[in-house]
Structures are given as structure tokens and as C-alpha cells.
Coordinates of C-alpha atoms and ligand atoms in Angstrom, one line a residue:
M133 CA 0.0 0.0 0.0
G134 CA 1.4 3.4 -1.0
S135 CA 5.0 4.1 -1.7
P136 CA 7.6 4.8 1.0
R137 CA 7.2 8.3 2.2
I138 CA 9.5 8.6 5.1
D139 CA 13.0 9.8 4.5
S140 CA 15.3 12.1 6.3
T141 CA 13.1 15.1 5.5
A142 CA 10.2 13.5 7.4
A143 CA 12.0 14.2 10.6
S144 CA 12.6 17.8 9.7
G145 CA 9.1 18.7 8.9
Q146 CA 6.7 18.6 6.1
T147 CA 7.0 15.3 4.3
P148 CA 3.6 13.6 4.9
I149 CA 3.8 10.5 7.0
Q150 CA 1.3 7.7 6.4
V151 CA 1.2 6.6 10.0
L152 CA 2.5 8.5 13.0
V153 CA 2.6 6.4 16.2
L154 CA 3.4 8.2 19.5
G155 CA 4.8 5.7 22.0
T156 CA 6.9 2.6 21.9
G157 CA 5.3 0.4 24.6
I158 CA 3.3 -2.8 23.8
A159 CA 0.5 -0.7 22.2
G160 CA 2.6 1.4 19.9
L161 CA 5.0 -1.3 18.9
S162 CA 2.2 -3.8 18.2
A163 CA 0.4 -1.3 16.0
A164 CA 3.5 -0.3 14.2
L165 CA 4.4 -3.9 13.3
K166 CA 0.8 -4.5 12.1
F167 CA 0.7 -1.3 10.0
A168 CA 4.0 -2.3 8.4
H169 CA 2.7 -5.7 7.7
K170 CA -0.1 -4.1 5.7
G171 CA 2.5 -2.2 3.7
C172 CA 2.3 1.2 5.5
Q173 CA 5.2 3.5 6.3
V174 CA 5.3 4.2 10.0
L175 CA 7.1 6.8 12.1
L176 CA 7.4 5.7 15.7
I177 CA 8.2 8.3 18.3
S178 CA 9.5 7.7 21.8
K179 CA 9.8 10.3 24.5
T180 CA 13.1 9.0 25.9
N181 CA 14.7 5.7 24.9
K182 CA 12.6 3.3 23.0
E183 CA 12.6 0.6 25.8
E184 CA 11.2 3.0 28.5
G185 CA 7.5 2.9 29.4
S186 CA 5.3 0.9 31.7
T187 CA 5.4 -2.1 29.5
R188 CA 8.9 -3.1 30.3
Y189 CA 8.1 -3.2 34.0
A190 CA 5.0 -5.4 33.8
Q191 CA 5.5 -8.4 36.0
G192 CA 2.3 -10.4 36.4
G193 CA 1.5 -11.1 32.8
I194 CA -1.2 -11.0 30.2
A195 CA -4.7 -12.4 31.0
S196 CA -6.3 -14.7 28.4
V197 CA -8.4 -17.8 28.4
W198 CA -5.9 -20.5 27.8
S199 CA -6.8 -23.5 29.8
K200 CA -9.6 -26.0 29.2
K201 CA -10.7 -25.5 32.8
D202 CA -11.3 -21.8 32.0
S203 CA -13.9 -20.2 29.8
F204 CA -14.7 -16.9 28.0
E205 CA -17.7 -16.5 30.2
E206 CA -15.6 -16.8 33.3
H207 CA -13.1 -14.2 32.1
K208 CA -15.9 -11.9 31.1
K209 CA -17.6 -12.3 34.5
D210 CA -14.4 -11.6 36.4
T211 CA -13.7 -8.5 34.3
Q212 CA -17.2 -7.2 34.9
V213 CA -17.2 -7.9 38.6
A214 CA -14.0 -5.9 39.0
G215 CA -15.4 -3.2 36.8
A216 CA -18.3 -2.5 39.2
G217 CA -21.0 -2.0 36.7
L218 CA -19.3 0.3 34.3
C219 CA -17.6 -2.2 31.9
H220 CA -19.0 -2.0 28.3
E221 CA -20.3 -5.5 27.7
D222 CA -19.6 -5.5 23.9
I223 CA -16.0 -4.4 24.6
V224 CA -15.4 -7.0 27.3
D225 CA -16.8 -9.6 25.0
L226 CA -14.6 -8.8 22.0
C227 CA -11.5 -8.3 24.2
V228 CA -11.9 -11.7 25.9
H229 CA -12.7 -13.5 22.7
E230 CA -9.9 -12.0 20.6
G231 CA -7.4 -12.3 23.4
P232 CA -6.0 -15.8 22.7
E233 CA -5.4 -15.0 19.0
R234 CA -3.4 -11.8 20.0
V235 CA -1.4 -13.8 22.6
R236 CA -0.6 -16.4 20.0
E237 CA 0.7 -13.6 17.8
L238 CA 2.9 -12.4 20.6
I239 CA 4.3 -15.9 20.9
E240 CA 5.0 -16.0 17.1
L241 CA 6.7 -12.6 17.4
G242 CA 9.1 -14.2 19.9
V243 CA 7.7 -13.5 23.4
A244 CA 9.1 -16.3 25.6
F245 CA 6.3 -17.0 28.0
T246 CA 7.2 -19.4 30.8
K247 CA 6.4 -23.1 30.2
I248 CA 6.1 -25.9 32.6
R249 CA 6.5 -29.6 32.2
L250 CA 4.2 -31.9 34.1
A251 CA 4.9 -35.7 34.3
D252 CA 4.2 -37.5 31.0
E253 CA 2.9 -34.4 29.3
A254 CA 4.3 -32.0 26.7
D255 CA 5.4 -28.6 27.8
R256 CA 2.6 -26.1 28.3
F257 CA 2.4 -22.5 29.3
S258 CA 2.5 -21.8 33.0
L259 CA -0.6 -19.9 34.1
H260 CA -0.7 -17.6 37.1
R261 CA -3.7 -16.3 39.0
E262 CA -4.1 -12.8 40.4
G263 CA -6.6 -10.8 42.4
G264 CA -10.2 -11.0 41.1
H265 CA -9.5 -13.9 38.7
G266 CA -11.5 -17.0 39.3
H267 CA -9.0 -19.1 37.3
R268 CA -5.4 -19.4 36.4
R269 CA -5.3 -17.5 33.1
I270 CA -2.2 -15.2 33.2
L271 CA 0.6 -16.1 30.8
H272 CA 3.8 -14.7 32.1
A273 CA 7.6 -14.7 31.5
D274 CA 8.7 -15.5 35.1
D275 CA 8.1 -12.2 36.9
L276 CA 9.5 -10.1 34.1
T277 CA 6.7 -10.4 31.5
G278 CA 6.8 -6.8 30.3
W279 CA 10.5 -6.9 29.4
A280 CA 10.0 -10.2 27.5
V281 CA 7.3 -8.5 25.5
E282 CA 9.1 -5.2 24.9
K283 CA 12.3 -6.9 23.9
A284 CA 10.7 -9.2 21.4
L285 CA 8.6 -6.4 19.8
L286 CA 11.6 -4.1 19.6
E287 CA 13.6 -6.8 17.9
R288 CA 10.9 -7.3 15.3
V289 CA 10.6 -3.5 14.8
A290 CA 14.4 -3.3 14.2
E291 CA 14.0 -5.9 11.4
T292 CA 11.2 -4.0 9.7
P293 CA 12.3 -1.4 7.2
Q294 CA 9.0 0.3 6.9
I295 CA 9.3 1.5 10.5
T296 CA 11.4 4.5 11.5
V297 CA 12.0 5.0 15.2
M298 CA 12.8 8.4 16.6
E299 CA 13.9 8.4 20.3
N300 CA 14.1 11.4 22.6
H301 CA 11.3 13.2 20.8
V302 CA 8.4 14.5 22.8
A303 CA 5.0 15.1 21.3
V304 CA 3.8 18.5 22.3
D305 CA 0.4 18.9 20.8
L306 CA -1.8 17.3 18.2
I307 CA -2.4 19.3 15.0
T308 CA -6.1 19.4 14.0
E309 CA -7.9 20.9 11.1
G310 CA -10.0 23.0 13.5
K311 CA -6.9 24.5 15.1
V312 CA -4.8 25.3 12.1
I313 CA -7.1 25.6 9.1
R314 CA -10.7 26.2 9.8
K315 CA -11.0 27.7 13.2
H316 CA -14.7 26.9 13.5
G317 CA -14.5 25.6 17.1
R318 CA -14.7 21.9 16.2
P319 CA -11.5 19.8 16.1
G320 CA -12.1 18.4 12.6
R321 CA -9.6 15.9 11.4
C322 CA -6.2 15.1 13.1
L323 CA -3.4 16.1 10.8
G324 CA -0.4 15.1 12.8
A325 CA 1.5 16.5 15.8
Y326 CA 4.1 19.0 16.9
V327 CA 7.1 17.1 18.3
L328 CA 10.0 18.4 20.3
N329 CA 13.5 17.1 19.6
A330 CA 14.5 16.9 23.2
Q331 CA 18.2 17.1 22.3
S332 CA 18.2 20.0 19.8
G333 CA 15.2 21.9 21.2
E334 CA 13.7 22.1 17.7
V335 CA 9.9 21.6 17.4
L336 CA 9.1 19.5 14.3
T337 CA 5.8 19.7 12.4
L338 CA 4.9 16.2 11.6
S339 CA 2.0 15.8 9.2
A340 CA 0.4 12.4 9.1
D341 CA -2.6 10.6 7.5
I342 CA -3.2 8.6 10.6
T343 CA -2.0 9.5 14.1
V344 CA -2.0 6.9 16.9
L345 CA -1.7 7.9 20.5
A346 CA 0.1 5.1 22.4
T347 CA 1.6 7.2 25.1
G348 CA 0.7 5.1 28.2
G349 CA -0.5 6.1 31.6
A350 CA -0.2 9.0 34.1
G351 CA 1.1 7.6 37.4
K352 CA 3.5 10.5 37.8
V353 CA 0.6 12.7 38.6
Y354 CA 0.9 11.1 42.1
L355 CA 3.7 11.3 44.6
Y356 CA 4.0 7.5 44.9
T357 CA 3.6 5.4 41.8
S358 CA 4.7 2.1 40.3
N359 CA 5.0 3.9 36.9
P360 CA 8.2 5.0 35.2
D361 CA 9.0 8.7 34.7
V362 CA 7.6 8.9 31.2
A363 CA 4.1 8.2 32.5
T364 CA 2.9 11.9 32.6
G365 CA -0.4 11.5 30.8
D366 CA 0.8 13.4 27.8
G367 CA -1.6 11.6 25.4
V368 CA -4.7 12.4 27.5
A369 CA -3.7 16.0 27.9
M370 CA -2.9 16.5 24.2
A371 CA -6.1 14.8 23.1
Y372 CA -8.2 16.9 25.6
R373 CA -6.6 20.1 24.4
A374 CA -7.3 19.1 20.8
G375 CA -11.0 18.6 21.7
A376 CA -11.3 14.9 22.0
R377 CA -13.6 13.3 24.5
V378 CA -12.0 12.0 27.6
A379 CA -13.7 9.5 30.0
N380 CA -13.6 8.1 33.5
M381 CA -10.6 9.9 34.7
E382 CA -11.6 9.5 38.4
F383 CA -10.8 5.8 38.3
I384 CA -7.2 5.6 39.4
Q385 CA -5.9 2.2 40.3
F386 CA -3.6 2.0 43.3
H387 CA -1.5 -1.2 43.3
P388 CA -1.7 -2.6 46.8
T389 CA 1.8 -4.0 47.1
C390 CA 4.8 -1.8 46.2
L391 CA 8.0 -2.3 48.1
Y392 CA 8.4 0.1 51.0
H393 CA 12.0 0.9 51.5
P394 CA 13.6 4.3 52.1
S395 CA 16.1 4.0 49.4
A396 CA 14.1 2.1 46.8
R397 CA 12.3 3.8 43.9
T398 CA 8.8 2.4 43.9
F399 CA 9.2 -1.3 43.0
L400 CA 6.2 -3.5 42.3
I401 CA 5.6 -6.8 44.1
T402 CA 3.4 -8.7 41.7
E403 CA -0.1 -9.7 42.6
A404 CA 0.9 -13.2 41.2
L405 CA 2.7 -13.7 44.5
R406 CA -0.6 -13.5 46.3
G407 CA -2.0 -15.7 43.6
E408 CA 0.5 -18.3 44.7
G409 CA -0.4 -17.9 48.4
A410 CA 1.4 -14.9 49.8
V411 CA -0.6 -13.3 52.7
L412 CA -1.0 -9.7 53.7
K413 CA -0.3 -9.0 57.4
T414 CA 0.0 -6.1 59.8
A415 CA 3.3 -5.2 61.5
A416 CA 2.0 -7.2 64.5
G417 CA 1.8 -10.3 62.2
E418 CA -2.0 -10.4 62.0
E419 CA -3.6 -11.5 58.7
F420 CA -6.2 -8.7 58.1
M421 CA -7.7 -9.1 54.6
S422 CA -10.2 -11.8 55.6
R423 CA -11.9 -9.1 57.7
H424 CA -12.4 -7.0 54.6
H425 CA -13.4 -9.5 51.8
P426 CA -14.1 -13.3 51.5
L427 CA -11.3 -13.6 48.9
A428 CA -8.9 -12.2 51.6
S429 CA -5.5 -11.4 50.1
L430 CA -6.8 -12.2 46.6
A431 CA -9.7 -9.7 46.7
P432 CA -9.9 -7.2 43.8
R433 CA -7.3 -4.5 44.0
D434 CA -9.5 -1.6 45.0
I435 CA -10.6 -3.5 48.0
V436 CA -7.1 -4.6 49.0
A437 CA -5.6 -1.1 48.5
R438 CA -8.4 0.5 50.6
A439 CA -8.1 -2.2 53.3
I440 CA -4.3 -1.5 53.6
D441 CA -5.0 2.2 53.7
I442 CA -7.5 1.6 56.6
E443 CA -5.0 -0.7 58.5
M444 CA -2.2 1.8 58.1
K445 CA -4.3 4.7 59.3
R446 CA -5.6 2.6 62.2
S447 CA -2.2 1.5 63.4
G448 CA -0.1 4.5 62.3
D449 CA 2.3 2.2 60.6
K450 CA 4.0 3.3 57.4
H451 CA 3.5 0.0 55.7
V452 CA 2.0 -3.5 56.0
F453 CA 3.7 -6.8 55.1
L454 CA 3.4 -9.3 52.4
D455 CA 4.4 -12.7 53.8
C456 CA 5.7 -15.5 51.6
T457 CA 8.0 -17.1 54.1
H458 CA 5.9 -20.2 54.2
F459 CA 6.7 -21.0 50.5
V460 CA 9.4 -23.6 49.7
A461 CA 12.4 -21.3 49.3
E462 CA 13.7 -22.8 46.1
D463 CA 10.2 -22.6 44.4
L464 CA 9.9 -19.0 45.4
K465 CA 13.3 -18.1 44.0
K466 CA 12.6 -20.0 40.8
K467 CA 9.1 -18.5 40.2
F468 CA 9.9 -14.9 41.2
P469 CA 13.6 -14.5 40.5
H470 CA 13.4 -10.7 39.8
I471 CA 11.5 -9.9 42.9
H472 CA 13.8 -12.1 45.0
Q473 CA 17.0 -10.5 43.6
T474 CA 15.7 -6.9 43.8
C475 CA 14.5 -7.3 47.4
L476 CA 17.9 -8.9 48.3
Q477 CA 19.6 -5.7 47.1
Y478 CA 17.6 -3.8 49.7
G479 CA 18.5 -6.3 52.4
I480 CA 15.2 -8.3 52.4
D481 CA 15.4 -12.0 51.8
I482 CA 11.8 -12.8 50.9
T483 CA 12.3 -16.5 51.6
S484 CA 12.7 -15.7 55.3
Q485 CA 11.4 -12.2 55.8
P486 CA 8.1 -10.6 55.1
I487 CA 8.2 -7.8 52.5
P488 CA 7.2 -4.3 53.7
V489 CA 4.6 -3.0 51.2
V490 CA 2.4 0.1 50.5
P491 CA -0.1 1.0 47.8
A492 CA 1.0 3.3 45.0
A493 CA -0.7 4.8 42.0
H494 CA -0.5 2.2 39.3
Y495 CA -3.0 2.5 36.4
I496 CA -5.5 4.9 35.0
C497 CA -8.7 3.3 33.9
G498 CA -9.9 6.4 32.2
G499 CA -8.4 8.1 29.2
V500 CA -9.2 9.2 25.7
R501 CA -12.6 7.8 24.8
V502 CA -12.5 5.4 21.9
D503 CA -14.9 3.2 20.0
A504 CA -14.5 -0.6 19.3
D505 CA -12.0 0.3 16.6
A506 CA -9.9 2.5 18.9
L507 CA -11.0 5.6 17.0
T508 CA -11.3 8.7 19.2
S509 CA -13.9 11.4 18.7
I510 CA -11.4 13.1 16.3
A511 CA -11.2 11.6 12.8
G512 CA -7.8 10.3 11.9
L513 CA -6.8 10.0 15.6
Y514 CA -6.7 6.6 17.3
A515 CA -5.8 5.8 20.9
I516 CA -4.5 2.4 22.1
G517 CA -3.1 1.0 25.3
E518 CA -3.3 2.7 28.7
V519 CA -3.9 6.2 27.2
A520 CA -7.3 5.0 25.9
C521 CA -10.6 4.4 27.7
T522 CA -12.2 1.6 25.7
G523 CA -14.9 0.5 28.2
L524 CA -13.1 -2.7 29.1
H525 CA -12.1 -1.8 32.7
G526 CA -15.1 0.1 33.8
A527 CA -14.6 1.5 37.3
N528 CA -11.7 -0.9 38.1
R529 CA -9.3 -2.9 35.9
L530 CA -8.9 -6.6 36.5
A531 CA -5.2 -7.5 36.9
S532 CA -3.3 -8.3 33.7
N533 CA -6.1 -7.1 31.5
S534 CA -4.2 -4.1 30.3
L535 CA -1.5 -5.8 28.2
L536 CA -4.4 -7.8 26.7
E537 CA -6.4 -4.6 25.9
A538 CA -3.3 -3.0 24.3
V539 CA -2.8 -5.8 21.8
V540 CA -6.5 -6.3 21.1
F541 CA -7.0 -2.6 20.3
A542 CA -3.7 -2.1 18.5
H543 CA -5.0 -4.8 16.1
R544 CA -8.4 -3.2 15.7
A545 CA -7.0 0.3 15.1
V546 CA -4.8 -1.1 12.3
E547 CA -7.6 -3.1 10.7
H548 CA -9.9 0.0 10.8
S549 CA -7.5 2.7 9.7
S550 CA -5.5 0.7 7.1
S551 CA -8.8 0.1 5.2
L552 CA -9.1 3.9 5.0
L553 CA -5.5 4.2 3.9
A554 CA -6.1 1.5 1.2
Q555 CA -9.1 3.4 -0.1
Q556 CA -6.9 6.5 -0.3
A557 CA -4.2 4.6 -2.2
Q558 CA -6.7 3.4 -4.8
S559 CA -8.4 6.7 -5.3
P560 CA -6.1 9.6 -4.6
A561 CA -9.0 12.0 -5.2
T562 CA -10.3 11.0 -1.8
A563 CA -6.9 11.7 -0.2
L564 CA -7.1 11.7 3.6
H565 CA -4.1 13.8 3.8
Y566 CA -4.3 17.5 3.4
P567 CA -3.3 20.2 3.4
P568 CA 0.3 19.7 2.1
R569 CA 1.8 22.2 4.4
L570 CA 0.9 22.9 8.1
P571 CA 2.0 25.9 10.1
Q572 CA 5.4 25.6 11.7
W573 CA 5.6 25.8 15.5
D574 CA 5.8 29.5 16.4
V575 CA 8.2 30.3 19.3
G576 CA 7.0 33.9 19.5
D577 CA 9.1 35.8 22.1
A578 CA 9.9 32.8 24.2
V579 CA 13.4 32.7 25.8
P580 CA 15.4 29.8 27.2
L581 CA 14.4 28.8 30.7
E582 CA 17.4 29.5 32.9
E583 CA 16.4 27.9 36.1
Q584 CA 14.6 24.5 36.4
I585 CA 13.8 25.0 40.1
D586 CA 10.3 26.4 39.6
I587 CA 9.3 23.6 37.2
A588 CA 10.5 21.0 39.7
A589 CA 8.8 22.7 42.6
N590 CA 5.4 23.0 40.8
W591 CA 5.7 19.4 39.7
L592 CA 6.3 18.2 43.3
E593 CA 3.4 20.4 44.6
I594 CA 1.0 18.8 42.1
R595 CA 2.1 15.3 43.0
H596 CA 1.9 15.9 46.7
L597 CA -1.6 17.4 46.6
M598 CA -2.9 14.7 44.3
W599 CA -1.5 12.1 46.8
N600 CA -2.9 13.8 49.9
Y601 CA -6.3 15.0 48.5
V602 CA -7.2 12.8 45.5
G603 CA -5.9 9.4 46.7
I604 CA -7.5 6.1 47.7
V605 CA -10.1 7.7 50.0
R606 CA -11.6 11.0 48.8
S607 CA -14.0 13.6 50.2
N608 CA -15.7 16.7 48.7
R609 CA -13.6 19.0 50.9
R610 CA -10.3 17.5 49.9
L611 CA -11.2 17.4 46.2
K612 CA -12.3 21.0 46.2
R613 CA -9.1 22.0 48.0
A614 CA -7.2 20.2 45.3
Q615 CA -9.2 22.0 42.6
R616 CA -8.5 25.5 44.1
R617 CA -4.7 24.8 44.3
L618 CA -4.6 23.4 40.8
E619 CA -6.3 26.5 39.5
L620 CA -3.6 28.7 41.1
L621 CA -0.8 26.5 39.7
K622 CA -2.4 26.6 36.3
A623 CA -1.8 30.4 36.0
E624 CA 1.9 29.9 36.8
V625 CA 2.4 26.9 34.5
N626 CA 0.7 28.7 31.6
E627 CA 3.1 31.6 32.2
Y628 CA 6.1 29.4 31.8
Y629 CA 4.6 27.7 28.8
W630 CA 4.1 30.9 26.9
N631 CA 7.2 32.7 28.0
Y632 CA 9.9 30.1 27.8
L633 CA 11.2 27.8 25.0
L634 CA 9.9 24.3 25.4
T635 CA 11.7 21.6 27.2
K636 CA 10.6 18.1 28.0
D637 CA 10.1 19.0 31.7
L638 CA 7.9 22.0 30.9
I639 CA 5.8 19.9 28.5
E640 CA 5.3 17.2 31.2
L641 CA 4.5 19.7 33.9
R642 CA 1.8 21.3 31.7
N643 CA 0.4 17.8 31.0
I644 CA 0.4 16.5 34.6
L645 CA -1.5 19.6 35.6
T646 CA -4.1 19.0 32.9
V647 CA -4.5 15.4 33.9
A648 CA -4.7 16.3 37.6
E649 CA -7.5 18.8 36.8
L650 CA -9.3 16.1 34.7
I651 CA -9.1 13.6 37.6
V652 CA -10.4 16.1 40.2
K653 CA -13.2 17.4 37.9
S654 CA -14.3 13.8 37.2
A655 CA -14.1 12.8 40.8
L656 CA -16.2 15.8 41.9
L657 CA -18.9 14.8 39.3
R658 CA -19.2 11.3 40.6
K659 CA -21.3 11.7 43.7
E660 CA -21.2 8.0 44.7
S661 CA -18.6 5.4 45.5
R662 CA -17.9 2.8 42.8
G663 CA -14.8 0.7 42.0
L664 CA -11.7 2.8 42.4
H665 CA -13.5 6.0 43.3
F666 CA -14.3 6.0 47.0
T667 CA -15.6 9.1 48.7
V668 CA -16.6 9.4 52.4
D669 CA -19.3 11.9 51.4
Y670 CA -21.1 9.3 49.2
P671 CA -20.0 5.9 50.5
R672 CA -22.7 4.0 48.6
T673 CA -23.0 3.0 44.9
D674 CA -25.9 4.8 43.2
D675 CA -26.9 2.8 40.2
E676 CA -29.8 5.1 39.4
G677 CA -27.8 8.2 39.3
F678 CA -24.3 7.2 38.3
R679 CA -24.2 3.9 36.4
H680 CA -22.6 5.7 33.5
D681 CA -19.2 6.9 32.3
T682 CA -18.0 10.4 33.2
I683 CA -17.3 12.1 29.9
L684 CA -15.4 15.4 29.7
Ligands
LIG738 P1 3.8 2.3 27.8 O1 4.4 1.0 27.8 O2 3.8 3.1 29.1 O3 4.6 3.2 26.7 C1 4.3 4.5 26.6 C2 5.2 5.1 25.5 O4 4.7 6.4 25.1 C3 6.6 5.2 25.9 O5 7.4 4.8 24.7 C4 6.8 6.7 26.1 O6 8.1 7.1 25.8 C5 5.9 7.2 25.0 N1 5.4 8.6 25.3 C6 4.7 9.1 26.4 N2 4.5 10.4 26.2 C7 5.0 10.7 25.0 C8 5.2 12.0 24.3 N3 4.7 13.1 24.8 N4 5.8 11.9 23.1 C9 6.3 10.8 22.6 N5 6.3 9.6 23.3 C10 5.6 9.6 24.4 N6 -0.5 -4.7 33.0 C11 -0.8 -6.0 32.8 O7 -1.7 -6.3 32.0 N7 -0.1 -7.0 33.4 C12 0.9 -6.8 34.2 O8 1.6 -7.7 34.7 C13 1.3 -5.4 34.5 N8 2.2 -5.1 35.4 C14 2.6 -3.8 35.6 C15 3.7 -3.5 36.4 C16 4.1 -2.2 36.5 C17 5.3 -1.9 37.4 C18 3.4 -1.2 35.8 C19 3.9 0.2 35.9 C20 2.3 -1.5 35.0 C21 1.9 -2.8 34.9 N9 0.8 -3.1 34.1 C22 0.5 -4.4 33.9 C23 0.2 -2.1 33.3 C24 0.8 -2.2 31.9 O9 2.1 -2.4 32.0 C25 0.6 -0.9 31.1 O10 -0.8 -0.5 31.2 C26 1.0 -1.1 29.7 O11 2.2 -1.6 29.6 C27 0.9 0.3 28.9 O12 1.4 0.0 27.6 P2 1.3 1.2 26.6 O13 1.9 0.7 25.4 O14 0.0 1.8 26.6 O15 2.3 2.4 27.3
LIG739 C1 1.0 -7.2 39.0 O1 1.9 -8.0 38.5 O2 0.6 -7.3 40.1 C2 0.5 -6.2 38.1 C3 -0.5 -6.7 37.2 C4 -1.3 -5.6 36.6 O3 -1.1 -4.5 36.9 O4 -2.1 -6.0 35.7

């Protein structure tokens, strides 16, 4: 389809690109490979180095119906129970049904999921179980699944000549027809993106037929998070500014068990460990989860995170413990080698000592609203992976359903958009891509920012206030306080944005502020408690008033 249209001039500006994919995690890489397979030319952009993103840190694995003992109905039911009444049934259905095929493709692409050999049987894939899952259905590569996926996909991308990768390039804003051509107030079609070369400081104008947002999550909006530094919600903020619909931003998932250690960056302790029998305990050694839920330590994440929050507030302790000292030591080391080694570096031998853990912001269930083909409300703009809100997760994501969602929707986005590109190739008169030249980024009177200190201070302030006022347990008073403070910060951040030349930090600061505002606004709109949104002012679920998505 089409002739190669990316050359060195693409990176410097106006050569039209067929497909521009922002993000090199599981979503972006899967889509890029599939577009290339269809004959498209793809430009793949990564904010820092191409490996960096949440994908590489995923531990537990990818959920998919794989065993004869399991069924699509059971996976659907578990997803919906976790989603607390807000999952879109059609989306759950298609994701669960298409999952095994997408997982098979990952295996064909070289992802080495762990296999086991049982007596007198051929090797088969090892299946883990995590919170909220009624069956073992999580394929994994030891406890480093994300790295196995990222590595295999990057290797395939490197072998694919139709894909060009640009690292250290930060998308700044989407370019829409409404903004640059016909300023009629509606977004119109997406025409590409402005992208900062983080090394040279130049802002490129990238014009594309199809733009795919695969920019991942927004954990860095919170002080404590399992997410890497790149997770600043850029895709949601850009799409919102461009006029796209954004949904369910109040549903922030806190992972219950991140390592608590003064000198550790937040390190996740996979839920699969609880799936194998690890037990949550207080500092006094008391098992407490069975007081909160019949599934005890394997209850859905929202319940476990809230229970830990309650226990920590009650006792005044800074953490609780995850105990796996009753495991056979050799089994534990074999099944969870990465966790064993990492904890050892911090002086904790998990075979003989309980692990100190705390909850941390982990996943955003909301995002850019898309349809079943991953199309946003802006023509030509698709959103896949954590940046998107497909309707799969509802008010709370079932563990290991996000890698699944990313591959299912990457596939769907490619199927949908490449048929449009094919029509264009056959009849150039219906060309999707216009106009040939877009306005260049205008720096106006902006000057270089000499001191980074204000950026860092504002960033920290946002993350602190989100943690303190918009965390696991919310109230009207705290949400309103957060809203007032964000309003003040907005004026300052806008001043930097317009007066100084762009840097990666400045772009990220502006985006985390936007995302924080969207979270607070959505949380204030939901006057009930449901899934991941719990407020002391409306502790009950109100199906009559609020069994619907929050759309901004
Ligand atoms: P990411 O993998 O986060 O990639 C985002 C990409 O976008 C990066 O390349 C980044 O550079 C780029 N980017 C961002 N902003 C810009 C910009 N402005 N310009 C250019 N590029 C940009 N889910 C599961 O299903 N199973 C698990 O076991 C699991 N474990 C997890 C463990 C951890 C520690 C974490 C943090 C998450 C885990 N999750 C898990 C969630 C899952 O890993 C993520 O939801 C998923 O990997 C997101 O993939 P993605 O492709 O959407 O984004
Ligand atoms: C984990 O391994 O506990 C994380 C799984 C997920 O976030 O889906």
C-alpha cells in the first residue's frame, strides 16, 4: 500500500507520513508492526529511549483464556465484577474472545512466556492467578513479562524497514484541522503532531494521514507510583486540548503492594505472588484481609488497597507486610527471580522475611474515549493502550487485562485505519491527507528557561496534593481544596509555557497539571462510591444516578 514516504526530510518537517505512532510500549510497537505488515510506512516516536515505558516493568503477565478449565464466560464475568457495573459488555466480549489470538501472535513474534513440564505431558504454558481472577489464566515470563514483550517487539521492529523510530522526541500537541485551518471551534480531522526534539530543542511539524496515541499512563501525577518517569499523561492531555472526548478519569488504580524501602524507587511486588499464596499481614503479624473480603489477600485491587489504607491509618504504621516465608524457598526463587533479587539488594530475603509494602498509583482506567476500533472522537486519531478508555475496565481494571487490551485494540486500530488508507491509495481523489503544508511551530518571544527549580517545585506540589487530596479515599472537601490549588498553579504553569522555550520537563509539567485537573473534575462529578472511586461523602454505589461513564 502506498510508496515509502519517510525519508530524512520527514524528521525535519513537512514530508507527509502515512502513520505516526506516538509511543513505543506494547500498544505502539504492536500497532507499528501490524501497520508495516499491511505495507504502511510508520514513524514511531519515543519520549526518551525506546525501551522506556510501563510495558517493560509489567511483572504479572497477560490475561487470556488459555486452559480448558477456564472459559470466555468466566473471564468476562471476572472483568465485569472488578469493573463494578461500568464495563461495556460488547467491549469486554470482544477483548476476551480476541485475546487468545493476539497472545498467539505475541508468541509468534518471539515473546518467551514461561512453560512448565508436568509428568508424562508435553510442555505447556504456566498460568498464574491474580486478584479478582477465578481461574489461572495469566501467561507470564517469570516475573518479568513486560521486558520479554518489549524486547521481542523491539527486535521485530528493528527488522522492519517500513518502521522508522525516533527516540528522545516528545509530542507537544496534536495538530487538528480545527486549530490550524478552519477555526470553527470543532476539532475536525487530526493532521499530525508537533514534536520536540529533546536534544536540539527544535519543534518539528509532523504531518500524518493517521495519528495513533500510544503514550501510556499518568502515574507520575501522584507522589508514589509504580510507573516510570515517562508516565505523565501526555496523550490524554494532548487529546483533551485538541477537543477529543475523555472519559472516567476519576478511576485511578492503586496497586496494593509496592516495596516500601527508604532507598528504593517504587518497585512493584506482583499480585501473582498473592495468587501463589502470599498473605498480607499487619506489622503485628496479623492477617487482616479476611476481615475485609471473602477472597482475603486475593480480593480485587481496589478493596485490597483500601483495606491497607485503613489498616495503616488505624495502626499509624508506614506499611504493611506481604508474607511468603511459608513458601518452599527454592520454588519461590525459581518463580519470582526478579523480585527475590531486587528485594535482596535492599537487604530483604523474601524466603525468610516478610516484605514491607504500601499501595501506590499504578494504572489509570480512564483516558481518551475510543470506540471498538480504537478511534477517538477526532477523525484520523486513534488511541490504544493505557492512554485509551475503551470501556473494558469500567470502574476498576482486572489485573493483567491491560496488556491484553493493548494488543486487542492495536490490532483493531490497524484493521480499521488501514482500510481507510487503502481506499486513499486506490483513489487519490479521496486523499485523507491535506493540506500539504501545516503551520510551523511558532516560538514567539519565548526565551530559554534559565532555572529549572520552579518547574521541579510545581511538579512536586501537584504530585503531593494529588496524593494527599485525591488518593485512595476521597472527600468533597479535599477534592475542592485540590481543585483550588490546581487553579492557582495553572496560571503559573501557563506563564512558563508561553514565555519560555519548550523543554521536556515543561511539556510534562503542563500535562500532569491538565491530567490532575481532569481527575479532580471527574471525581467531583461522581457523587457516589464505585470501583476505584471511594468518597466518604457518598459511600454508597448509586446505580440510578451514576451507572454511566464520566465524559469530559
Ligand atoms: P507504555 O508501555 O507506558 O509506553 C508509553 C510510550 O509512550 C513510551 O514509549 C513513552 O516514551 C511514550 N510517550 C509518552 N508520552 C510521550 C510523548 N509526549 N511523546 C512521545 N512519546 C511519548 N499490566 C498487565 O496487563 N499486566 C501486568 O503484569 C502489569 N504489570 C505492571 C507492572 C508495573 C510496574 C506497571 C507500571 C504497570 C503494569 N501493568 C501491567 C500495566 C501495563 O504495563 C501498562 O498499562 C501497559 O504496559 C501500557 O502500555 P502502553 O503501550 O499503553 O504504554
Ligand atoms: C502485577 O503483577 O501485580 C501487576 C499486574 C497488573 O497491573 O495488571
